[in-house]
PDB file of C-alpha atoms in Angstrom:
ATOM      1  CA  MET A   1    -402.211 -39.097  55.867  1.00 73.00           C
ATOM      2  CA  ASP A   2    -398.751 -38.707  54.287  1.00 81.00           C
ATOM      3  CA  THR A   3    -395.657 -40.563  55.501  1.00 82.00           C
ATOM      4  CA  ILE A   4    -394.100 -37.755  57.551  1.00 86.00           C
ATOM      5  CA  SER A   5    -397.410 -36.882  59.198  1.00 88.00           C
ATOM      6  CA  GLN A   6    -397.927 -40.565  60.059  1.00 85.00           C
ATOM      7  CA  LEU A   7    -394.495 -40.722  61.666  1.00 87.00           C
ATOM      8  CA  MET A   8    -394.932 -37.486  63.618  1.00 89.00           C
ATOM      9  CA  ASP A   9    -398.310 -38.685  64.863  1.00 87.00           C
ATOM     10  CA  LEU A  10    -396.921 -42.093  65.832  1.00 84.00           C
ATOM     11  CA  ALA A  11    -393.940 -40.553  67.648  1.00 87.00           C
ATOM     12  CA  ARG A  12    -396.081 -38.146  69.730  1.00 89.00           C
ATOM     13  CA  VAL A  13    -393.385 -35.476  69.626  1.00 92.00           C
ATOM     14  CA  GLN A  14    -393.073 -32.663  72.141  1.00 94.00           C
ATOM     15  CA  ALA A  15    -390.541 -29.938  71.344  1.00 95.00           C
ATOM     16  CA  ARG A  16    -388.850 -27.606  73.782  1.00 95.00           C
ATOM     17  CA  LEU A  17    -386.555 -24.686  73.017  1.00 94.00           C
ATOM     18  CA  ASP A  18    -383.931 -24.685  75.772  1.00 95.00           C
ATOM     19  CA  LYS A  19    -381.431 -22.000  74.820  1.00 94.00           C
ATOM     20  CA  ARG A  20    -380.674 -19.172  72.461  1.00 93.00           C
ATOM     21  CA  CYS A  21    -376.914 -18.919  72.008  1.00 93.00           C
ATOM     22  CA  LEU A  22    -375.390 -15.592  70.963  1.00 91.00           C
ATOM     23  CA  LEU A  23    -371.724 -16.489  70.796  1.00 89.00           C
ATOM     24  CA  ALA A  24    -368.795 -14.395  69.600  1.00 85.00           C
ATOM     25  CA  GLY A  25    -365.044 -14.653  69.246  1.00 81.00           C
ATOM     26  CA  ALA A  26    -363.463 -18.012  70.031  1.00 84.00           C
ATOM     27  CA  THR A  27    -366.086 -19.598  72.269  1.00 88.00           C
ATOM     28  CA  VAL A  28    -366.521 -23.180  73.410  1.00 88.00           C
ATOM     29  CA  MET A  29    -369.897 -24.360  74.720  1.00 91.00           C
ATOM     30  CA  ASP A  30    -370.393 -27.883  76.057  1.00 92.00           C
ATOM     31  CA  VAL A  31    -373.849 -29.431  75.759  1.00 93.00           C
ATOM     32  CA  PRO A  32    -374.646 -32.319  78.142  1.00 93.00           C
ATOM     33  CA  ALA A  33    -376.433 -35.512  77.153  1.00 92.00           C
ATOM     34  CA  TYR A  34    -380.220 -35.727  77.212  1.00 91.00           C
ATOM     35  CA  GLY A  35    -382.425 -38.638  78.298  1.00 86.00           C
ATOM     36  CA  ASP A  36    -383.135 -41.895  76.484  1.00 83.00           C
ATOM     37  CA  ALA A  37    -386.448 -40.697  75.045  1.00 86.00           C
ATOM     38  CA  GLU A  38    -385.049 -37.337  73.953  1.00 92.00           C
ATOM     39  CA  ALA A  39    -383.139 -36.011  70.950  1.00 94.00           C
ATOM     40  CA  ALA A  40    -381.203 -32.748  70.915  1.00 96.00           C
ATOM     41  CA  PHE A  41    -381.427 -30.290  68.045  1.00 96.00           C
ATOM     42  CA  HIS A  42    -379.745 -27.063  66.913  1.00 96.00           C
ATOM     43  CA  PHE A  43    -380.885 -24.491  64.356  1.00 95.00           C
ATOM     44  CA  LEU A  44    -378.309 -21.936  63.205  1.00 94.00           C
ATOM     45  CA  LEU A  45    -379.757 -18.616  62.061  1.00 91.00           C
ATOM     46  CA  ASP A  46    -376.626 -16.460  61.727  1.00 90.00           C
ATOM     47  CA  GLY A  47    -372.870 -16.923  61.667  1.00 90.00           C
ATOM     48  CA  GLU A  48    -370.773 -20.064  61.405  1.00 92.00           C
ATOM     49  CA  CYS A  49    -369.707 -22.584  64.016  1.00 93.00           C
ATOM     50  CA  THR A  50    -368.526 -26.156  64.436  1.00 94.00           C
ATOM     51  CA  LEU A  51    -370.410 -29.010  66.047  1.00 96.00           C
ATOM     52  CA  GLU A  52    -368.130 -31.575  67.687  1.00 95.00           C
ATOM     53  CA  ALA A  53    -369.902 -34.890  68.265  1.00 93.00           C
ATOM     54  CA  GLY A  54    -368.843 -38.521  68.278  1.00 89.00           C
ATOM     55  CA  GLY A  55    -365.233 -37.663  67.530  1.00 91.00           C
ATOM     56  CA  LYS A  56    -366.124 -35.782  64.339  1.00 92.00           C
ATOM     57  CA  ASN A  57    -366.467 -32.111  63.431  1.00 94.00           C
ATOM     58  CA  TYR A  58    -369.364 -30.670  61.432  1.00 93.00           C
ATOM     59  CA  ALA A  59    -369.108 -27.158  59.976  1.00 93.00           C
ATOM     60  CA  LEU A  60    -372.449 -25.363  60.300  1.00 94.00           C
ATOM     61  CA  LYS A  61    -373.664 -22.377  58.289  1.00 92.00           C
ATOM     62  CA  PRO A  62    -376.800 -20.205  58.467  1.00 91.00           C
ATOM     63  CA  GLY A  63    -379.903 -22.258  57.731  1.00 90.00           C
ATOM     64  CA  ASP A  64    -378.377 -25.520  58.981  1.00 92.00           C
ATOM     65  CA  ALA A  65    -380.382 -27.750  61.308  1.00 92.00           C
ATOM     66  CA  VAL A  66    -378.871 -30.607  63.300  1.00 93.00           C
ATOM     67  CA  LEU A  67    -380.668 -33.507  64.964  1.00 94.00           C
ATOM     68  CA  LEU A  68    -378.743 -35.736  67.379  1.00 94.00           C
ATOM     69  CA  PRO A  69    -380.892 -38.871  67.827  1.00 91.00           C
ATOM     70  CA  SER A  70    -378.773 -40.370  70.627  1.00 90.00           C
ATOM     71  CA  SER A  71    -378.281 -36.961  72.292  1.00 90.00           C
ATOM     72  CA  PRO A  72    -374.660 -37.576  73.313  1.00 92.00           C
ATOM     73  CA  PRO A  73    -372.591 -34.919  75.084  1.00 94.00           C
ATOM     74  CA  HIS A  74    -371.335 -32.595  72.359  1.00 96.00           C
ATOM     75  CA  ARG A  75    -369.702 -29.225  71.849  1.00 94.00           C
ATOM     76  CA  ILE A  76    -370.340 -26.042  69.893  1.00 94.00           C
ATOM     77  CA  ARG A  77    -367.228 -24.088  68.936  1.00 91.00           C
ATOM     78  CA  THR A  78    -366.865 -20.711  67.238  1.00 89.00           C
ATOM     79  CA  ALA A  79    -363.668 -19.708  65.480  1.00 80.00           C
ATOM     80  CA  GLY A  80    -363.417 -15.977  66.101  1.00 71.00           C
ATOM     81  CA  ALA A  81    -360.258 -14.119  67.048  1.00 62.00           C
ATOM     82  CA  GLY A  82    -358.768 -14.214  70.536  1.00 62.00           C
ATOM     83  CA  ARG A  83    -358.220 -16.885  73.158  1.00 64.00           C
ATOM     84  CA  ALA A  84    -360.876 -19.506  73.780  1.00 62.00           C
ATOM     85  CA  GLN A  85    -363.536 -18.354  76.218  1.00 72.00           C
ATOM     86  CA  GLY A  86    -366.474 -19.826  78.059  1.00 78.00           C
ATOM     87  CA  VAL A  87    -370.092 -18.738  78.264  1.00 83.00           C
ATOM     88  CA  VAL A  88    -372.436 -16.898  80.606  1.00 86.00           C
ATOM     89  CA  GLU A  89    -376.003 -18.153  81.009  1.00 86.00           C
ATOM     90  CA  THR A  90    -379.000 -15.918  81.715  1.00 87.00           C
ATOM     91  CA  HIS A  91    -382.234 -17.604  82.741  1.00 89.00           C
ATOM     92  CA  GLY A  92    -385.456 -16.428  81.096  1.00 84.00           C
ATOM     93  CA  ASP A  93    -389.160 -17.158  81.320  1.00 85.00           C
ATOM     94  CA  PHE A  94    -389.255 -19.171  78.098  1.00 88.00           C
ATOM     95  CA  PHE A  95    -385.651 -20.249  77.487  1.00 91.00           C
ATOM     96  CA  ASP A  96    -382.136 -19.413  78.643  1.00 91.00           C
ATOM     97  CA  THR A  97    -379.786 -17.092  76.768  1.00 91.00           C
ATOM     98  CA  ILE A  98    -376.123 -18.036  76.425  1.00 90.00           C
ATOM     99  CA  ARG A  99    -373.483 -15.428  75.632  1.00 88.00           C
ATOM    100  CA  SER A 100    -369.714 -15.486  75.374  1.00 85.00           C
ATOM    101  CA  ASP A 101    -367.733 -14.341  78.407  1.00 78.00           C
ATOM    102  CA  SER A 102    -366.571 -11.256  76.542  1.00 71.00           C
ATOM    103  CA  ALA A 103    -367.396  -9.457  73.316  1.00 64.00           C
ATOM    104  CA  GLY A 104    -365.849 -10.605  70.073  1.00 60.00           C
ATOM    105  CA  ASP A 105    -366.338 -10.720  66.346  1.00 61.00           C
ATOM    106  CA  GLY A 106    -368.478 -13.080  64.291  1.00 64.00           C
ATOM    107  CA  VAL A 107    -371.549 -13.397  66.500  1.00 82.00           C
ATOM    108  CA  ILE A 108    -373.630 -16.516  65.853  1.00 90.00           C
ATOM    109  CA  ASP A 109    -377.337 -16.903  66.601  1.00 92.00           C
ATOM    110  CA  LEU A 110    -378.059 -20.532  67.468  1.00 94.00           C
ATOM    111  CA  PHE A 111    -381.296 -21.954  68.864  1.00 95.00           C
ATOM    112  CA  CYS A 112    -380.877 -25.170  70.862  1.00 96.00           C
ATOM    113  CA  GLY A 113    -383.479 -27.519  72.265  1.00 96.00           C
ATOM    114  CA  HIS A 114    -384.699 -31.078  72.417  1.00 96.00           C
ATOM    115  CA  TYR A 115    -387.533 -33.335  71.357  1.00 96.00           C
ATOM    116  CA  THR A 116    -389.260 -35.709  73.747  1.00 94.00           C
ATOM    117  CA  PHE A 117    -391.063 -38.708  72.283  1.00 91.00           C
ATOM    118  CA  GLY A 118    -394.280 -39.697  74.011  1.00 84.00           C
ATOM    119  CA  SER A 119    -394.281 -43.139  72.426  1.00 81.00           C
ATOM    120  CA  ARG A 120    -391.599 -45.787  72.328  1.00 81.00           C
ATOM    121  CA  ALA A 121    -392.167 -45.977  68.600  1.00 84.00           C
ATOM    122  CA  GLY A 122    -390.895 -42.407  68.433  1.00 86.00           C
ATOM    123  CA  VAL A 123    -387.673 -43.418  70.150  1.00 84.00           C
ATOM    124  CA  LEU A 124    -387.139 -46.202  67.613  1.00 86.00           C
ATOM    125  CA  LEU A 125    -387.951 -43.823  64.771  1.00 86.00           C
ATOM    126  CA  VAL A 126    -385.293 -41.332  65.759  1.00 86.00           C
ATOM    127  CA  ARG A 127    -382.759 -44.116  66.366  1.00 84.00           C
ATOM    128  CA  SER A 128    -383.225 -45.223  62.759  1.00 84.00           C
ATOM    129  CA  LEU A 129    -381.856 -41.899  61.498  1.00 85.00           C
ATOM    130  CA  PRO A 130    -378.225 -40.895  60.879  1.00 84.00           C
ATOM    131  CA  ASP A 131    -376.580 -39.591  64.048  1.00 86.00           C
ATOM    132  CA  PRO A 132    -376.021 -36.706  63.816  1.00 88.00           C
ATOM    133  CA  LEU A 133    -378.370 -35.742  61.012  1.00 90.00           C
ATOM    134  CA  VAL A 134    -377.318 -32.446  59.417  1.00 89.00           C
ATOM    135  CA  VAL A 135    -379.692 -30.712  56.999  1.00 88.00           C
ATOM    136  CA  SER A 136    -378.942 -27.438  55.219  1.00 87.00           C
ATOM    137  CA  PHE A 137    -381.979 -25.351  54.322  1.00 85.00           C
ATOM    138  CA  GLY A 138    -379.807 -22.504  53.041  1.00 79.00           C
ATOM    139  CA  GLU A 139    -379.563 -18.979  54.380  1.00 69.00           C
ATOM    140  CA  GLY A 140    -381.846 -17.232  51.913  1.00 60.00           C
ATOM    141  CA  GLY A 141    -384.758 -19.648  51.624  1.00 68.00           C
ATOM    142  CA  ASP A 142    -388.283 -18.497  52.363  1.00 76.00           C
ATOM    143  CA  MET A 143    -388.711 -21.188  55.009  1.00 75.00           C
ATOM    144  CA  VAL A 144    -385.600 -20.117  56.913  1.00 74.00           C
ATOM    145  CA  ARG A 145    -386.540 -16.446  56.775  1.00 79.00           C
ATOM    146  CA  THR A 146    -390.049 -17.179  58.026  1.00 85.00           C
ATOM    147  CA  MET A 147    -389.018 -19.519  60.828  1.00 82.00           C
ATOM    148  CA  SER A 148    -386.075 -17.414  61.977  1.00 83.00           C
ATOM    149  CA  GLY A 149    -388.229 -14.294  61.923  1.00 86.00           C
ATOM    150  CA  LEU A 150    -390.901 -15.925  64.073  1.00 88.00           C
ATOM    151  CA  MET A 151    -388.366 -17.366  66.510  1.00 87.00           C
ATOM    152  CA  ARG A 152    -386.560 -14.064  66.921  1.00 86.00           C
ATOM    153  CA  GLN A 153    -389.801 -12.137  67.283  1.00 88.00           C
ATOM    154  CA  GLU A 154    -391.033 -14.427  70.044  1.00 86.00           C
ATOM    155  CA  ALA A 155    -387.589 -14.450  71.666  1.00 82.00           C
ATOM    156  CA  LEU A 156    -387.573 -10.649  71.869  1.00 82.00           C
ATOM    157  CA  ALA A 157    -391.220  -9.933  72.652  1.00 81.00           C
ATOM    158  CA  GLY A 158    -392.413 -12.861  74.731  1.00 79.00           C
ATOM    159  CA  GLY A 159    -395.894 -12.961  76.161  1.00 84.00           C
ATOM    160  CA  PRO A 160    -398.926 -15.241  76.389  1.00 88.00           C
ATOM    161  CA  GLY A 161    -398.500 -18.288  74.183  1.00 89.00           C
ATOM    162  CA  THR A 162    -394.774 -17.817  73.541  1.00 90.00           C
ATOM    163  CA  SER A 163    -393.832 -21.281  74.848  1.00 90.00           C
ATOM    164  CA  ALA A 164    -396.515 -22.930  72.716  1.00 92.00           C
ATOM    165  CA  ILE A 165    -395.514 -20.944  69.623  1.00 92.00           C
ATOM    166  CA  LEU A 166    -391.828 -21.763  69.986  1.00 92.00           C
ATOM    167  CA  SER A 167    -392.644 -25.426  70.614  1.00 94.00           C
ATOM    168  CA  SER A 168    -394.797 -25.550  67.474  1.00 94.00           C
ATOM    169  CA  ILE A 169    -392.063 -23.958  65.359  1.00 93.00           C
ATOM    170  CA  CYS A 170    -389.519 -26.478  66.638  1.00 94.00           C
ATOM    171  CA  THR A 171    -391.923 -29.356  65.942  1.00 95.00           C
ATOM    172  CA  ALA A 172    -392.373 -28.061  62.393  1.00 92.00           C
ATOM    173  CA  LEU A 173    -388.579 -27.959  62.066  1.00 92.00           C
ATOM    174  CA  LEU A 174    -388.390 -31.689  62.852  1.00 92.00           C
ATOM    175  CA  ALA A 175    -390.999 -32.500  60.193  1.00 91.00           C
ATOM    176  CA  MET A 176    -389.030 -30.445  57.671  1.00 88.00           C
ATOM    177  CA  VAL A 177    -385.807 -32.248  58.574  1.00 88.00           C
ATOM    178  CA  LEU A 178    -387.467 -35.655  58.167  1.00 87.00           C
ATOM    179  CA  ARG A 179    -388.770 -34.859  54.694  1.00 83.00           C
ATOM    180  CA  GLN A 180    -385.495 -33.648  53.193  1.00 77.00           C
ATOM    181  CA  SER A 181    -384.168 -36.071  50.619  1.00 57.00           C
ATOM    182  CA  THR A 182    -380.614 -36.978  49.740  1.00 48.00           C
ATOM    183  CA  GLY A 183    -378.794 -35.036  47.052  1.00 41.00           C
ATOM    184  CA  ARG A 184    -380.596 -31.792  47.846  1.00 42.00           C
ATOM    185  CA  LEU A 185    -380.356 -30.871  51.490  1.00 46.00           C
ATOM    186  CA  ALA A 186    -379.500 -33.904  53.612  1.00 51.00           C
ATOM    187  CA  GLU A 187    -375.993 -35.368  53.646  1.00 56.00           C
ATOM    188  CA  THR A 188    -377.325 -38.910  54.091  1.00 59.00           C
ATOM    189  CA  PRO A 189    -380.266 -40.697  52.428  1.00 64.00           C
ATOM    190  CA  LEU A 190    -383.327 -40.777  54.678  1.00 74.00           C
ATOM    191  CA  TRP A 191    -385.962 -43.479  54.421  1.00 81.00           C
ATOM    192  CA  THR A 192    -388.427 -40.881  55.700  1.00 82.00           C
ATOM    193  CA  ALA A 193    -387.897 -38.727  52.608  1.00 76.00           C
ATOM    194  CA  VAL A 194    -387.718 -40.246  49.153  1.00 83.00           C
ATOM    195  CA  ASP A 195    -387.975 -38.443  45.817  1.00 83.00           C
ATOM    196  CA  ASP A 196    -388.571 -41.669  43.876  1.00 89.00           C
ATOM    197  CA  LYS A 197    -392.378 -41.911  43.769  1.00 92.00           C
ATOM    198  CA  ARG A 198    -392.388 -45.683  43.325  1.00 95.00           C
ATOM    199  CA  ILE A 199    -390.211 -46.257  46.379  1.00 94.00           C
ATOM    200  CA  ALA A 200    -392.172 -43.654  48.334  1.00 90.00           C
ATOM    201  CA  LEU A 201    -395.369 -45.567  47.555  1.00 94.00           C
ATOM    202  CA  VAL A 202    -393.862 -48.738  49.016  1.00 95.00           C
ATOM    203  CA  ILE A 203    -392.794 -46.931  52.194  1.00 93.00           C
ATOM    204  CA  ASP A 204    -396.207 -45.353  52.644  1.00 91.00           C
ATOM    205  CA  THR A 205    -397.962 -48.686  52.050  1.00 94.00           C
ATOM    206  CA  VAL A 206    -395.852 -50.534  54.634  1.00 94.00           C
ATOM    207  CA  LEU A 207    -396.329 -47.779  57.207  1.00 90.00           C
ATOM    208  CA  ARG A 208    -400.089 -48.071  56.799  1.00 90.00           C
ATOM    209  CA  ASP A 209    -400.053 -51.844  57.373  1.00 94.00           C
ATOM    210  CA  PRO A 210    -396.733 -53.089  58.813  1.00 93.00           C
ATOM    211  CA  GLY A 211    -398.231 -56.433  59.821  1.00 94.00           C
ATOM    212  CA  ALA A 212    -399.191 -57.517  56.311  1.00 96.00           C
ATOM    213  CA  ASP A 213    -397.494 -60.507  54.706  1.00 95.00           C
ATOM    214  CA  TRP A 214    -394.864 -58.488  52.872  1.00 96.00           C
ATOM    215  CA  SER A 215    -392.339 -60.125  50.577  1.00 96.00           C
ATOM    216  CA  ILE A 216    -389.740 -58.629  48.258  1.00 96.00           C
ATOM    217  CA  GLU A 217    -391.811 -59.739  45.281  1.00 97.00           C
ATOM    218  CA  ARG A 218    -395.005 -58.185  46.631  1.00 97.00           C
ATOM    219  CA  LEU A 219    -393.303 -54.875  47.434  1.00 98.00           C
ATOM    220  CA  ALA A 220    -391.606 -54.839  44.031  1.00 98.00           C
ATOM    221  CA  GLY A 221    -395.043 -55.344  42.506  1.00 98.00           C
ATOM    222  CA  ILE A 222    -396.388 -52.307  44.359  1.00 97.00           C
ATOM    223  CA  ALA A 223    -393.487 -50.306  42.936  1.00 97.00           C
ATOM    224  CA  ALA A 224    -394.129 -51.827  39.482  1.00 97.00           C
ATOM    225  CA  LEU A 225    -390.455 -52.730  39.214  1.00 97.00           C
ATOM    226  CA  ALA A 226    -388.478 -55.883  38.569  1.00 97.00           C
ATOM    227  CA  ARG A 227    -387.168 -57.434  41.786  1.00 97.00           C
ATOM    228  CA  ALA A 228    -383.493 -56.585  41.223  1.00 97.00           C
ATOM    229  CA  THR A 229    -384.283 -53.051  40.048  1.00 97.00           C
ATOM    230  CA  PHE A 230    -386.528 -52.494  43.058  1.00 97.00           C
ATOM    231  CA  LEU A 231    -383.841 -53.631  45.505  1.00 97.00           C
ATOM    232  CA  ARG A 232    -381.205 -51.359  43.930  1.00 96.00           C
ATOM    233  CA  ARG A 233    -383.479 -48.322  43.835  1.00 94.00           C
ATOM    234  CA  PHE A 234    -384.650 -48.857  47.404  1.00 95.00           C
ATOM    235  CA  VAL A 235    -381.115 -48.848  48.808  1.00 92.00           C
ATOM    236  CA  LYS A 236    -380.090 -45.893  46.632  1.00 89.00           C
ATOM    237  CA  ASN A 237    -383.033 -43.775  47.766  1.00 88.00           C
ATOM    238  CA  THR A 238    -383.256 -44.733  51.436  1.00 87.00           C
ATOM    239  CA  GLY A 239    -379.757 -45.687  52.530  1.00 84.00           C
ATOM    240  CA  THR A 240    -381.082 -48.975  53.931  1.00 88.00           C
ATOM    241  CA  THR A 241    -382.203 -52.366  52.668  1.00 93.00           C
ATOM    242  CA  VAL A 242    -385.807 -53.437  52.224  1.00 95.00           C
ATOM    243  CA  GLY A 243    -385.430 -56.027  54.982  1.00 94.00           C
ATOM    244  CA  ALA A 244    -383.944 -53.557  57.462  1.00 91.00           C
ATOM    245  CA  PHE A 245    -386.647 -51.007  56.673  1.00 93.00           C
ATOM    246  CA  LEU A 246    -389.460 -53.526  57.101  1.00 94.00           C
ATOM    247  CA  THR A 247    -388.031 -54.761  60.399  1.00 94.00           C
ATOM    248  CA  ASN A 248    -387.609 -51.209  61.657  1.00 90.00           C
ATOM    249  CA  VAL A 249    -391.206 -50.247  60.848  1.00 92.00           C
ATOM    250  CA  ARG A 250    -392.525 -53.447  62.421  1.00 94.00           C
ATOM    251  CA  MET A 251    -390.499 -52.867  65.580  1.00 93.00           C
ATOM    252  CA  MET A 252    -391.834 -49.301  65.786  1.00 90.00           C
ATOM    253  CA  ALA A 253    -395.375 -50.641  65.588  1.00 92.00           C
ATOM    254  CA  ALA A 254    -394.566 -53.365  68.117  1.00 94.00           C
ATOM    255  CA  ALA A 255    -393.100 -50.863  70.571  1.00 90.00           C
ATOM    256  CA  ASP A 256    -396.352 -48.936  70.495  1.00 88.00           C
ATOM    257  CA  LEU A 257    -398.481 -52.073  70.861  1.00 92.00           C
ATOM    258  CA  LEU A 258    -396.440 -53.365  73.803  1.00 92.00           C
ATOM    259  CA  ALA A 259    -397.651 -50.387  75.813  1.00 86.00           C
ATOM    260  CA  ASP A 260    -401.074 -52.067  75.828  1.00 88.00           C
ATOM    261  CA  ARG A 261    -400.800 -54.540  78.720  1.00 87.00           C
ATOM    262  CA  GLU A 262    -403.943 -56.367  77.584  1.00 90.00           C
ATOM    263  CA  LEU A 263    -402.122 -57.622  74.488  1.00 93.00           C
ATOM    264  CA  THR A 264    -399.911 -60.670  74.929  1.00 95.00           C
ATOM    265  CA  VAL A 265    -396.479 -60.701  73.306  1.00 95.00           C
ATOM    266  CA  ALA A 266    -397.793 -63.372  70.940  1.00 95.00           C
ATOM    267  CA  ALA A 267    -400.666 -61.090  69.933  1.00 96.00           C
ATOM    268  CA  VAL A 268    -398.262 -58.219  69.307  1.00 96.00           C
ATOM    269  CA  ALA A 269    -396.068 -60.519  67.210  1.00 96.00           C
ATOM    270  CA  SER A 270    -399.045 -61.494  65.073  1.00 96.00           C
ATOM    271  CA  LYS A 271    -400.156 -57.893  64.592  1.00 96.00           C
ATOM    272  CA  VAL A 272    -396.745 -56.874  63.229  1.00 96.00           C
ATOM    273  CA  GLY A 273    -396.407 -59.746  60.788  1.00 95.00           C
ATOM    274  CA  TYR A 274    -394.680 -62.545  62.717  1.00 96.00           C
ATOM    275  CA  HIS A 275    -396.175 -66.038  62.740  1.00 93.00           C
ATOM    276  CA  SER A 276    -393.919 -67.115  65.601  1.00 94.00           C
ATOM    277  CA  GLU A 277    -393.538 -65.400  68.978  1.00 95.00           C
ATOM    278  CA  SER A 278    -389.951 -66.648  69.223  1.00 95.00           C
ATOM    279  CA  ALA A 279    -389.047 -65.234  65.794  1.00 96.00           C
ATOM    280  CA  PHE A 280    -390.554 -61.899  66.815  1.00 96.00           C
ATOM    281  CA  ALA A 281    -388.658 -61.945  70.116  1.00 95.00           C
ATOM    282  CA  ARG A 282    -385.360 -62.587  68.314  1.00 95.00           C
ATOM    283  CA  ALA A 283    -385.991 -59.783  65.828  1.00 94.00           C
ATOM    284  CA  PHE A 284    -387.032 -57.405  68.608  1.00 93.00           C
ATOM    285  CA  GLN A 285    -383.961 -58.249  70.694  1.00 92.00           C
ATOM    286  CA  GLU A 286    -381.669 -57.643  67.719  1.00 90.00           C
ATOM    287  CA  ALA A 287    -383.317 -54.354  66.745  1.00 86.00           C
ATOM    288  CA  VAL A 288    -384.006 -52.851  70.166  1.00 85.00           C
ATOM    289  CA  GLY A 289    -381.395 -54.502  72.376  1.00 84.00           C
ATOM    290  CA  THR A 290    -383.802 -56.086  74.849  1.00 89.00           C
ATOM    291  CA  THR A 291    -386.619 -58.616  74.912  1.00 92.00           C
ATOM    292  CA  PRO A 292    -390.253 -57.594  74.362  1.00 93.00           C
ATOM    293  CA  GLY A 293    -391.039 -58.530  77.969  1.00 90.00           C
ATOM    294  CA  ARG A 294    -388.265 -56.396  79.452  1.00 90.00           C
ATOM    295  CA  PHE A 295    -389.097 -53.575  77.077  1.00 88.00           C
ATOM    296  CA  ARG A 296    -392.712 -53.671  78.249  1.00 88.00           C
ATOM    297  CA  ARG A 297    -391.651 -53.485  81.912  1.00 84.00           C
ATOM    298  CA  THR A 298    -389.340 -50.520  81.339  1.00 77.00           C
ATOM    299  CA  PRO A 299    -390.989 -47.241  82.420  1.00 66.00           C
TER     300      PRO A 299
END
């Protein structure tokens, strides 16, 4: 199984399309925060708008997808003529439709929803990504035309299976976002998507066996690179260090294992490559923000 498929399987992702936004003129739409195990997303099919999140503005164009791992409150703003206006929401069987208060120019077509992660490993996975993560697939690409066509067709027609179809399309969108590499479509390097085949081999190998006795030298050997060259290329291609990546993958595996109440914390530590329960607990606390015991007791 390839890296992205492994991650999607580990995360146990469920996608839900919440809204279709057809906004015109100068419209402001506020989007509330989602839950701890959820990540908001937007997929812009037509028009241009601005995402305001975390005190920064992100200009979006057709074919842009946005993932917000921490799902903070954020805002969508269009820049058409006229005074700023609010939105009117119409409830539907499969999703809600949001329109501007009054007609205006420059209509945008924006699909908005969220991902829910059925495993705690999935939550840690999404937290390891840039926030927000903006990926541009381009307006004229075959993928965008196919996905937008399917989404619009289901949005207009509806019927048996529509919810499942829309959910599957949105899940596919997440996989496509995760596999986009830096320098082509993503603004920030992603450790989930690496063009360098030697570095990709290392990532895939660690994901398959995070608890192995990994060292810099051993990983460099897998990549068939000198130690210093390996370290430089890893950071360049992933945006993170080897140590941070290894810890992140091990904590993802640990989060999943901690759901099994029959495993002691010491057993979990051993399975993810730690010889000492206390060393594992310190690493887990630093990475996740709580102890393994408290994490296990959290619903």
